[in-house]
C-alpha positions as semicolon CSV with decimal commas, in nm:
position;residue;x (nm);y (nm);z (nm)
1;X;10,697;11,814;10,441
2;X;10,673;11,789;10,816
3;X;10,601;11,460;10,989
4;X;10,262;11,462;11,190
5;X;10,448;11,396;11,492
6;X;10,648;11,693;11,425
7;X;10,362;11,921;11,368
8;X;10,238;11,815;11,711
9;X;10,557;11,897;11,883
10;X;10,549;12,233;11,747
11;X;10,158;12,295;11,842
12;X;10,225;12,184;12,211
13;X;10,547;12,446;12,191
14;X;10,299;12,721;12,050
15;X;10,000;12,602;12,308
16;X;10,261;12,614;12,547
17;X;10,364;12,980;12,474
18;X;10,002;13,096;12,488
19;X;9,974;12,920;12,847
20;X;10,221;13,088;13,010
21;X;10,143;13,421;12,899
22;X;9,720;13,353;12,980
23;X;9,931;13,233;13,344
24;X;10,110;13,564;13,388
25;X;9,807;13,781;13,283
26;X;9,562;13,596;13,540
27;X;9,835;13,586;13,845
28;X;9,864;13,946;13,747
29;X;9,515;14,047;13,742
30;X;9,470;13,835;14,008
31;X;9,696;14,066;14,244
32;X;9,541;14,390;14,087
33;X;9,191;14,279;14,223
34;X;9,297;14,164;14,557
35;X;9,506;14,528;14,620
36;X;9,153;14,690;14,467
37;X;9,003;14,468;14,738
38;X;9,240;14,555;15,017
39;X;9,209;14,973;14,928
40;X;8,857;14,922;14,960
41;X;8,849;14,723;15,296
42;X;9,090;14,979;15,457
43;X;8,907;15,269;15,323
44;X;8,579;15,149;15,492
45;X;8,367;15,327;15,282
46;X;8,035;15,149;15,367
47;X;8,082;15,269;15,698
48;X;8,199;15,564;15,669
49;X;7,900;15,663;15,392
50;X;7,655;15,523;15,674
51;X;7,778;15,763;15,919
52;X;7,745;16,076;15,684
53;X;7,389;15,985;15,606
54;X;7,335;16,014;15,985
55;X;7,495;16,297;16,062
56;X;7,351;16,508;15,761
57;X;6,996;16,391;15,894
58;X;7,089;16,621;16,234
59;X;7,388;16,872;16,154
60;X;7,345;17,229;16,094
61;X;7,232;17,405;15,769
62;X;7,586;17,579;15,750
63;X;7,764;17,253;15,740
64;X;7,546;17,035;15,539
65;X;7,641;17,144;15,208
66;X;8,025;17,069;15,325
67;X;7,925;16,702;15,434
68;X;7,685;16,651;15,174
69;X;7,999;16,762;14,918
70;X;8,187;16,475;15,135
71;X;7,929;16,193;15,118
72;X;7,878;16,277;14,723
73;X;8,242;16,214;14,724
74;X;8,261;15,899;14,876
75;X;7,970;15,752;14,716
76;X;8,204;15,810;14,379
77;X;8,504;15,662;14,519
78;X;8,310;15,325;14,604
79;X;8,116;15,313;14,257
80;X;8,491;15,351;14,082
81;X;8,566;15,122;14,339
82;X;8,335;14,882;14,233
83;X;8,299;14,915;13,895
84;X;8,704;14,822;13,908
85;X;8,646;14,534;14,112
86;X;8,328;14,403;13,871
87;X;8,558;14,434;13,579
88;X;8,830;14,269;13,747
89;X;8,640;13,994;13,817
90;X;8,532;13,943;13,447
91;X;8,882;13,972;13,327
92;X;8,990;13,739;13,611
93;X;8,734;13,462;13,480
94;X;8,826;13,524;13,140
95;X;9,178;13,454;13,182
96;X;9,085;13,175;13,452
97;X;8,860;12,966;13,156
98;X;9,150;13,060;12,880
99;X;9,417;12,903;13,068
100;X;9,225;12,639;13,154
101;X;9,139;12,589;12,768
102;X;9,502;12,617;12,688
103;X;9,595;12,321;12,976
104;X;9,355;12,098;12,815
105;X;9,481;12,133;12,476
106;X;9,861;12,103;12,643
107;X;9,768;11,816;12,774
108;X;9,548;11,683;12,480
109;X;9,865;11,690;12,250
110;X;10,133;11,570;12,491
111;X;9,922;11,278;12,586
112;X;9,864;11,169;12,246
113;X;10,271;11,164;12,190
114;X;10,323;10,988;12,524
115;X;10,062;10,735;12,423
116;X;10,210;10,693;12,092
117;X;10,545;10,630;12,222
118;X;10,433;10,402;12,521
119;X;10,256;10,190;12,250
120;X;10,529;10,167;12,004
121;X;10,834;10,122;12,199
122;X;10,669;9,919;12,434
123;X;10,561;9,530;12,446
124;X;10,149;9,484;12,528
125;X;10,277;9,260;12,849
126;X;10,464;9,610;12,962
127;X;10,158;9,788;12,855
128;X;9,886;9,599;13,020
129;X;10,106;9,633;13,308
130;X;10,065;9,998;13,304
131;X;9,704;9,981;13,297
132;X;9,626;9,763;13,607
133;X;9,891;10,006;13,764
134;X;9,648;10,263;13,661
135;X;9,323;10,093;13,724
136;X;9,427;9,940;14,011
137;X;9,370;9,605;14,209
138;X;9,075;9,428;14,128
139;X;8,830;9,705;14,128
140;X;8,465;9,629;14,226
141;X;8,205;9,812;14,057
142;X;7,800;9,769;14,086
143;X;7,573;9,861;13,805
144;X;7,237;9,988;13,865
145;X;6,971;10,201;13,635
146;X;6,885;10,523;13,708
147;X;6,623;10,568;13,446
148;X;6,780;10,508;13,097
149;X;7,168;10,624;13,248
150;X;7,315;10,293;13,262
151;X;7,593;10,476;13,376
152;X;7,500;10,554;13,711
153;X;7,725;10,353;13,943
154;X;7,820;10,253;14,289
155;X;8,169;10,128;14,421
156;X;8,345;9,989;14,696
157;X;8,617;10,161;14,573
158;X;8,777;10,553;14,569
159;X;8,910;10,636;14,299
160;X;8,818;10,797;13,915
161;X;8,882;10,429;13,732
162;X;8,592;10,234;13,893
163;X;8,301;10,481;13,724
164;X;8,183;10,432;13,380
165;X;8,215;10,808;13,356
166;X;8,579;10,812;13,304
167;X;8,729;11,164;13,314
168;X;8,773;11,368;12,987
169;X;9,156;11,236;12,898
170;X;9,031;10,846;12,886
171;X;8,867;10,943;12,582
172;X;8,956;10,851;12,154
173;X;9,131;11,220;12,151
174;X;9,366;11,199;12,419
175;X;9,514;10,804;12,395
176;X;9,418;10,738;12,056
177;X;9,227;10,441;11,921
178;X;9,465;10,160;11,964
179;X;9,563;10,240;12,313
180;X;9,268;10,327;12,441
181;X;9,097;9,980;12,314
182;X;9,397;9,809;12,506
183;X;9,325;10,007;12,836
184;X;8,942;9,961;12,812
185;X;9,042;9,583;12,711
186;X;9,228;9,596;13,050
187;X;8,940;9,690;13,251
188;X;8,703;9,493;13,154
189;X;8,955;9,181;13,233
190;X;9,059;9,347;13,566
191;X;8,659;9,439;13,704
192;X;8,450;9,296;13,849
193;X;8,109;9,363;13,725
194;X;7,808;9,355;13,915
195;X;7,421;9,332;13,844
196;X;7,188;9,380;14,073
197;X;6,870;9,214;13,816
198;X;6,863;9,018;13,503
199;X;6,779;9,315;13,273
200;X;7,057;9,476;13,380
201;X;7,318;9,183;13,290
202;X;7,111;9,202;12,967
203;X;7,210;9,591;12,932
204;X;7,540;9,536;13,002
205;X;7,606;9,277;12,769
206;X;7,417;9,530;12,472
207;X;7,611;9,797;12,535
208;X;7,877;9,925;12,339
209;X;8,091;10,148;12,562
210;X;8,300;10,418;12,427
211;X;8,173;10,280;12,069
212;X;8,492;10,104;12,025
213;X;8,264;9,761;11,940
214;X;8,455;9,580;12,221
215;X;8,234;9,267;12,322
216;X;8,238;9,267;12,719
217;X;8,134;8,900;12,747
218;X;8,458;8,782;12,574
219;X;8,652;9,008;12,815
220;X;8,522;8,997;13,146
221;X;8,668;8,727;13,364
222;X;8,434;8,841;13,717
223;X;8,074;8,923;13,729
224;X;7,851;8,869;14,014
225;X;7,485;8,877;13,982
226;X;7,223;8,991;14,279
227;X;6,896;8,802;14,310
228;X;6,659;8,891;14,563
229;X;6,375;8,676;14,616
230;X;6,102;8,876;14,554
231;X;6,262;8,842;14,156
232;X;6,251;8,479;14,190
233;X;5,892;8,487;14,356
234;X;5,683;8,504;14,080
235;X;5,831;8,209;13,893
236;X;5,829;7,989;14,232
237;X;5,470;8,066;14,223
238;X;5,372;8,039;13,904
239;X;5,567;7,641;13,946
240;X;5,341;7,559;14,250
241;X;5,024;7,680;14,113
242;X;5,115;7,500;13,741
243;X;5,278;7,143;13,918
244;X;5,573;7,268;13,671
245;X;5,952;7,293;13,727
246;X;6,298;7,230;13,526
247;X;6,466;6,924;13,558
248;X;6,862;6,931;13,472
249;X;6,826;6,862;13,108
250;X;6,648;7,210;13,075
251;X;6,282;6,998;13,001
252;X;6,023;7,101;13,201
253;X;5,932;6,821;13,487
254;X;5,586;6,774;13,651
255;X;5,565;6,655;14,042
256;X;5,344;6,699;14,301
257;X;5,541;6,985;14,511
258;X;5,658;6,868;14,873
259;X;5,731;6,526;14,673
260;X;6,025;6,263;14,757
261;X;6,351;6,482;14,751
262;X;6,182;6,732;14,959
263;X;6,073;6,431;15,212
264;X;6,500;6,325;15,113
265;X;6,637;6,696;15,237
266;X;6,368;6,702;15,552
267;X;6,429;6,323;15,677
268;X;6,632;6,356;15,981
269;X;6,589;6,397;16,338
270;X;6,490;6,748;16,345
271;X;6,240;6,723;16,081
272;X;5,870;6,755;16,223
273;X;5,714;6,630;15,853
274;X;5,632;6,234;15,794
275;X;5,637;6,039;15,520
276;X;5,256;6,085;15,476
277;X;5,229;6,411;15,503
278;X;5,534;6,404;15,184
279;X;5,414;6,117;14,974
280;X;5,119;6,304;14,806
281;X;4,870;6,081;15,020
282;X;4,813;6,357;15,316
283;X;4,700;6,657;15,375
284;X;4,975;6,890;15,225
285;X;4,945;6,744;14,909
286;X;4,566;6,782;14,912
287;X;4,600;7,158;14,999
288;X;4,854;7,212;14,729
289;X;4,642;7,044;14,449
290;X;4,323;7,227;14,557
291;X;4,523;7,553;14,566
292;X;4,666;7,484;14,183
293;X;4,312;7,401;14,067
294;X;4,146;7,727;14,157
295;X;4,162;8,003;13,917
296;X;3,963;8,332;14,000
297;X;3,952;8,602;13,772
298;X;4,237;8,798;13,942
299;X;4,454;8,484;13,875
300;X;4,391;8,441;13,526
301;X;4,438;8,863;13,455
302;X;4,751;8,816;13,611
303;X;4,938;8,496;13,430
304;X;5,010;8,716;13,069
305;X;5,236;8,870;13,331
306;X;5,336;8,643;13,538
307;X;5,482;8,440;13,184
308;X;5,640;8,716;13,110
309;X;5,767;8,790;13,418
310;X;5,938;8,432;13,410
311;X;6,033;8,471;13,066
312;X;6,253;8,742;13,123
313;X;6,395;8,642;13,476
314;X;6,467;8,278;13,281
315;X;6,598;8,482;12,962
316;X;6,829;8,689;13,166
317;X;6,965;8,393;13,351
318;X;7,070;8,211;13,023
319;X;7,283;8,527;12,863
320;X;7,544;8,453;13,172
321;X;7,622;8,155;12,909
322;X;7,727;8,469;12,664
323;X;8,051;8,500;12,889
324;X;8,310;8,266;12,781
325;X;8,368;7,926;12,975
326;X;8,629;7,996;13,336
327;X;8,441;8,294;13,388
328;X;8,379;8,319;13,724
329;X;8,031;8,378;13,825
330;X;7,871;8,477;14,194
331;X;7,514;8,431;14,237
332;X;7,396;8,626;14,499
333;X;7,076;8,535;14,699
334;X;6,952;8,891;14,850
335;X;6,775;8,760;15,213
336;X;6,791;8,824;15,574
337;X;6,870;8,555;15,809
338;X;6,576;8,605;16,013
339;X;6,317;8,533;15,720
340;X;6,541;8,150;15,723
341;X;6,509;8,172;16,127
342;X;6,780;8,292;16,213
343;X;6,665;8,452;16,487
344;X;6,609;8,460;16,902
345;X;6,338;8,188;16,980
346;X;6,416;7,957;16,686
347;X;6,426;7,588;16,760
348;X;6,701;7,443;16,554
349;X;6,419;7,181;16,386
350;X;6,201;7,490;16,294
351;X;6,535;7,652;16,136
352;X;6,634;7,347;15,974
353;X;6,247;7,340;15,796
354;X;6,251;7,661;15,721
355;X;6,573;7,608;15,531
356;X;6,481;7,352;15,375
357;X;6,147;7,480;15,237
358;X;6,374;7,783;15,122
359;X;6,574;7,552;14,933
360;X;6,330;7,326;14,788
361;X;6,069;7,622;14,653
362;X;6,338;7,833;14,544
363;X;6,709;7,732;14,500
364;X;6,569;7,405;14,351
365;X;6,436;7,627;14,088
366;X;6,779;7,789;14,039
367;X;7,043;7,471;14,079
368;X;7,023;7,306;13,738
369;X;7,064;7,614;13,616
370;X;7,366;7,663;13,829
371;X;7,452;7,254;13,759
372;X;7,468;7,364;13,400
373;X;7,681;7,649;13,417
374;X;7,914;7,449;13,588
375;X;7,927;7,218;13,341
376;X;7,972;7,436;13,114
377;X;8,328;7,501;13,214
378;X;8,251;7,846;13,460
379;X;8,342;7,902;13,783
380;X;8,026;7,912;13,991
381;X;7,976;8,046;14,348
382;X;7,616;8,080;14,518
383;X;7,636;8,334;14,811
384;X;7,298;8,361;15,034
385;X;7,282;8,593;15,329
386;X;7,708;8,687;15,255
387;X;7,748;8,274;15,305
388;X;7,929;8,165;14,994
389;X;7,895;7,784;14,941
390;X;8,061;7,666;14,557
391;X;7,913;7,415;14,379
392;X;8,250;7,253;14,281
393;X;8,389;7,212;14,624
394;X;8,619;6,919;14,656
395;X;8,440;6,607;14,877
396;X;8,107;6,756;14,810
397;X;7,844;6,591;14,537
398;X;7,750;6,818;14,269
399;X;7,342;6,754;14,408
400;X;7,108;6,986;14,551
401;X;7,154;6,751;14,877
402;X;7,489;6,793;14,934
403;X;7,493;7,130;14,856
404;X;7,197;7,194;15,101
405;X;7,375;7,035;15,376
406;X;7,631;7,223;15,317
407;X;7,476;7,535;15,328
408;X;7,332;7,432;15,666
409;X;7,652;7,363;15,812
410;X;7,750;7,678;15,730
411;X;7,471;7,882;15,881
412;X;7,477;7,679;16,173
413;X;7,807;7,755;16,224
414;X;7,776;8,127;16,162
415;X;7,480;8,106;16,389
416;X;7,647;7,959;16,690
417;X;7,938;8,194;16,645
418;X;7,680;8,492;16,656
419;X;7,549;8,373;16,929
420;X;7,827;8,342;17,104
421;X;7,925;8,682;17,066
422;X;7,660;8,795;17,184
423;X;7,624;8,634;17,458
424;X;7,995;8,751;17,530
425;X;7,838;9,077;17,453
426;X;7,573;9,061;17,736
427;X;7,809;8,957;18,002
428;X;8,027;9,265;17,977
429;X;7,708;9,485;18,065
């Protein structure tokens, strides 16, 4: 009884046949049309029927029946003409979509046996070698829905590895099941995924790609999720209308906003608040309190959705604790510069306030969230406006503090060094 492998060996020898005889009947059909092609071209038969036409419109009555015997002839000679070259074209596509046919199922059956032998004579450190070779280094990838196609994707990257839709020979078929869970193992580890919401970390997570049941959150070492804050707006209103935020134990905590460690972040030199105006007995305060006590009809329509709203921004920030601990994590803040002053005509106290405000209504929301990832064991990065600052820097206290003043020496660095260039920039002109 033959082996399986053997029985493969001996269709790829049979497929193989077939494909070079499909090869030698489309190159040769192939040079039968273009020398039916060719006759016609030097035969010029469109023009030449064109100029009978004419002339039988003006010539005598003793030669039209001569010319009109010509013209009927030509007009015969370009329909054979044409009817060969309509037929040749059939036959050529025929031939074109066999051999084609005939390549895939070469290569279907040879890459099955060159799987099978790469995974059986072959160690999995060799192996997974092979696949980054393949995938290449460190591939970015960004997610993003296009309708219900969680497939659609953008890259950094050229290349076929970096899509979702992997071409037809990463498929069961062609590697086989336990090779093809090891490459797909491979890329998940090697990728870095990104997210550009919450419910799309949530589909990503659900998914089971290629149904091979591979978990992604116990592979993936690398994802980076995109906030903007319009996504975090909602919740950072809903807080200051309700009093309510987190504290780092996860339990909600009630304050008056603009309380004490907004009056700690604000208090230096550049700061243009007082103590009054922070300590609940000024007018802030009062403005705050009468804006959380008034409830129009508009307001109240609107908090089934704001809740939900919250719930599932909240919800989708807790399934990054589905990844296992040393993942590392990037939080991106999607903002402009300009909208945290960074702009022309911006005193440095007014950019230093507006910072901190930014920080205090909505990073505050987001850092004992970030404190407890940490904690957790993952690697955690927060990049705002392409500044990265890490919450686990060496010499800097794990508190919203230092990690504010940190941000700010950043920016004000990047901000001097922009505008510095361009004022290099203006004296060339």
């Amino acid at each position: 009884m033959k082996s399986p492998l053997r029985k493969i060996e001996e269709d790829i020898e049979r497929i193989g046949q077939s494909l070079r005889k499909a090869s030698c009947a489309y190159y040769l059909s192939y040079k039968v049309y273009e020398e039916t092609l060719a006759r016609s071209r030097s035969l010029n038969l469109e023009n030449k029927l064109s100029g009978l036409g004419r002339e039988l419109e003006r010539c005598p009555r003793e030669e039209y029946d001569e010319k009109e015997a010509i013209l009927i002839g030509l007009e015969d000679l370009s329909l054979s003409i044409k009817g060969k070259l309509s037929k040749l074209k059939i036959e050529r596509v025929r031939l074109r979509r066999r051999s084609d046919k005939l390549i895939e199922d070469y290569a279907y059956f040879t890459s099955q046996v060159l799987c099978r032998k790469v995974h059986t004579s072959l160690p999995r450190e060799i192996r997974d070698l092979i696949y980054e070779f393949i995938i290449g280094d460190k591939v970015r990838m960004i997610m993003g829905l296009s309708g219900s196609n969680l497939d659609r994707v953008r890259s950094w990257n050229d290349g076929w590895w970096v899509y979702d839709e992997f071409p037809a020979h990463v498929t069961l078929g062609f590697m086989g099941d336990a090779m093809l869970r090891e490459f797909m193992e491979t890329w998940y580890r090697t990728t870095t995924f990104g997210c550009f919401s919450t419910s799309e970390l949530r589909l990503f997570l659900k998914r089971n790609r290629w149904d091979l049941g591979l978990d992604a959150s116990k592979l993936v070492t690398e994802v980076g999720l995109s906030l903007t804050r319009e996504d975090m707006q909602a919740v950072v209103e809903r807080n200051l209308r309700d009093n309510i935020w987190c504290a780092d134990d996860g339990f909600p905590l009630y304050f008056e906003p603009y309380a004490p460690l907004y009056f700690e972040l604000c208090n230096d030199s550049d700061s243009e608040w007082t103590e009054d105006e922070l300590s609940g007995d000024g007018s802030t305060e009062s403005k705050w309190t009468e804006d959380a006590s008034i409830e129009d009809d508009s307001t109240k329509e609107d908090s089934s959705d704001d809740e939900a709203e919250e719930y599932r921004f909240q919800g989708g920030l807790e399934d990054l604790f589905r990844f296992k601990p040393g993942t590392h994590m990037r939080i991106y803040i999607l903002t402009d510069l300009a909208s945290l002053g960074g702009s022309h005509g911006v005193s440095d106290s007014d950019r230093r306030h507006k910072l901190n405000r930014f920080f205090e209504n909505e990073i505050r929301m987001l850092f004992p969230f970030l404190k407890r990832l940490h904690d957790a064991g993952y690697r955690v990065v927060l990049s705002i406006h392409s500044s990265e600052v890490t919450i686990d820097d060496s010499g800097v206290d794990l508190s919203l503090k230092a990690w504010a003043e940190q941000y700010w020496v950043k920016t004000t660095n990047m901000y001097a060094e922009r505008m510095e260039l361009e004022g290099r920039r203006a004296s060339r002109r």
